[in-house]
Amino acid sequence: MDAGLLEIFVCPASKAALTHRRDRDELWCRASRLAYPVRDGIPFLLEEEARPLTPEELEALARP
């Protein structure tokens, strides 16, 4: 995913910044605790497409 695009994308639920997880091909939001899928390089930023982050994933987001 292009870093420039990631700077302008925000979580549709919380309007907070997103973190690209290349290993999962998802965009994660700490504020809303949601993960949005990226399919074929296209982010699907719809709450209906998102899944809740697990406690372990939230902990990983908290680490620098």
Phi, psi and omega in degrees: 000138180293128182298327178296320178292321181299329179293333182263342178285140174226162177294129179293336181278316187249346185067018179271165179295155180246151177246126179277122176257097183297324182296333180252351185055053181220160171251123184255141176238120179291319185297314182267349181062040181237152175240126181256135182285151170240118182241124181053038178080003182250119178283135177256091185266060176239134180302328180293335180272343185282157174237153178289141175285144177283162175304323179294320179292321177297321178295321178296326178293329183286337180284143179292000000 
